[in-house]
Coordinates of C-alpha atoms in Angstrom, one line a residue:
G1 CA 0.0 0.0 0.0
I2 CA 0.9 3.7 0.0
V3 CA 1.7 5.4 3.3
V4 CA 2.2 9.2 3.3
T5 CA 3.5 10.9 6.4
D6 CA 5.3 14.2 7.2
G7 CA 8.5 12.2 6.4
G8 CA 7.5 11.4 2.9
M9 CA 5.8 8.6 1.0
T10 CA 6.4 4.8 1.3
I11 CA 5.2 2.3 -1.3
T12 CA 5.3 -1.3 -0.3
A13 CA 4.4 -4.5 -2.2
G14 CA 4.3 -3.9 -6.0
G15 CA 6.5 -0.8 -6.3
L16 CA 5.9 2.2 -8.4
T17 CA 5.1 2.4 -12.1
V18 CA 5.2 5.7 -13.9
T19 CA 3.7 5.9 -17.4
A20 CA 3.1 8.5 -20.0
D21 CA 5.4 11.4 -19.2
G22 CA 7.7 9.5 -16.9
L23 CA 9.1 10.5 -13.6
Q24 CA 10.7 13.8 -12.9
V25 CA 12.6 14.5 -9.6
T26 CA 13.5 18.0 -8.7
A27 CA 14.9 19.8 -5.6
G28 CA 17.2 17.3 -4.1
G29 CA 17.4 14.6 -6.7
A30 CA 16.9 10.9 -6.2
T31 CA 18.7 8.5 -3.9
I32 CA 18.7 4.8 -4.7
T33 CA 20.1 2.6 -2.0
A34 CA 19.5 -0.9 -3.4
G35 CA 20.7 -0.7 -7.0
L36 CA 19.2 0.5 -10.2
V37 CA 18.3 -1.6 -13.2
V38 CA 17.7 0.2 -16.5
S39 CA 16.3 -1.8 -19.4
T40 CA 15.0 -1.3 -23.0
S41 CA 16.2 2.2 -24.0
G42 CA 19.1 2.4 -21.6
A43 CA 20.1 5.3 -19.4
K44 CA 20.8 8.8 -20.8
V45 CA 22.9 11.3 -18.8
T46 CA 22.9 14.8 -20.3
D47 CA 25.0 16.8 -17.8
G48 CA 27.9 14.5 -17.0
L49 CA 28.2 11.5 -14.6
S50 CA 30.2 11.3 -11.4
I51 CA 31.1 7.9 -10.0
M52 CA 32.4 8.1 -6.4
D53 CA 33.9 5.8 -3.8
S54 CA 34.1 2.4 -5.3
G55 CA 34.4 3.5 -8.9
M56 CA 32.6 2.0 -11.9
K57 CA 32.3 -1.7 -12.7
V58 CA 31.4 -2.7 -16.2
T59 CA 30.8 -6.3 -17.1
G60 CA 29.4 -6.1 -20.6
G61 CA 32.0 -3.9 -22.2
V62 CA 32.0 -0.2 -23.1
T63 CA 31.6 1.5 -26.5
I64 CA 32.9 5.1 -26.6
T65 CA 32.1 7.1 -29.7
G66 CA 33.3 10.6 -28.6
G67 CA 36.8 9.8 -27.4
L68 CA 38.1 9.0 -24.0
H69 CA 39.9 11.5 -21.8
V70 CA 41.6 10.4 -18.7
N71 CA 42.9 13.1 -16.4
D72 CA 44.8 13.5 -13.1
V73 CA 45.9 10.0 -12.0
G74 CA 45.8 8.3 -15.4
M75 CA 44.4 4.9 -16.3
K76 CA 45.3 1.4 -15.1
V77 CA 44.6 -1.6 -17.3
T78 CA 45.1 -5.0 -15.9
G79 CA 43.8 -7.2 -18.7
G80 CA 45.8 -5.7 -21.5
I81 CA 44.8 -3.4 -24.4
T82 CA 44.1 -4.5 -28.0
L83 CA 44.2 -1.7 -30.6
G84 CA 42.6 -2.2 -34.0
D85 CA 42.2 -0.2 -37.2
N86 CA 44.3 3.0 -36.6
G87 CA 46.6 1.4 -34.0
L88 CA 48.3 3.5 -31.3
V89 CA 49.2 7.2 -31.7
V90 CA 51.2 8.8 -28.9
S91 CA 51.8 12.5 -29.0
G92 CA 53.0 15.2 -26.6
G93 CA 55.5 13.6 -24.3
G94 CA 56.1 10.3 -26.0
M95 CA 55.7 6.9 -24.4
T96 CA 57.5 5.4 -21.4
I97 CA 57.7 1.6 -20.9
T98 CA 58.7 0.2 -17.6
A99 CA 58.9 -3.3 -16.2
G100 CA 59.0 -5.8 -19.0
G101 CA 60.2 -3.8 -21.8
L102 CA 58.8 -3.7 -25.3
T103 CA 58.1 -6.7 -27.6
V104 CA 57.4 -6.2 -31.3
T105 CA 56.0 -9.0 -33.4
A106 CA 54.5 -9.6 -36.8
D107 CA 55.5 -6.6 -39.1
G108 CA 58.1 -5.3 -36.7
L109 CA 58.7 -1.7 -35.7
Q110 CA 58.5 1.0 -38.3

């Protein structure tokens, strides 16, 4: 049922379904404490996305169409990187390789 008190509204058993114009949350935003599942059309963020504390975990891969910019502390990749099509272009400062050196296979280094 629905319970409305001075502290807000509680909906038990069955949840909340919003149709037609959807749900709009203003003044304070929304807090989700038990996870969020987005299906069908996906999630659209129009003014940036901040992921705090534990970071972001992606299990199904990521497709980036507008480029990827990594600032401040850089990026750590533990499973390796595979580059296709245009390969790797390094500009402004070059590339530093530590621990393990560089191995070139197939067509060699040009």
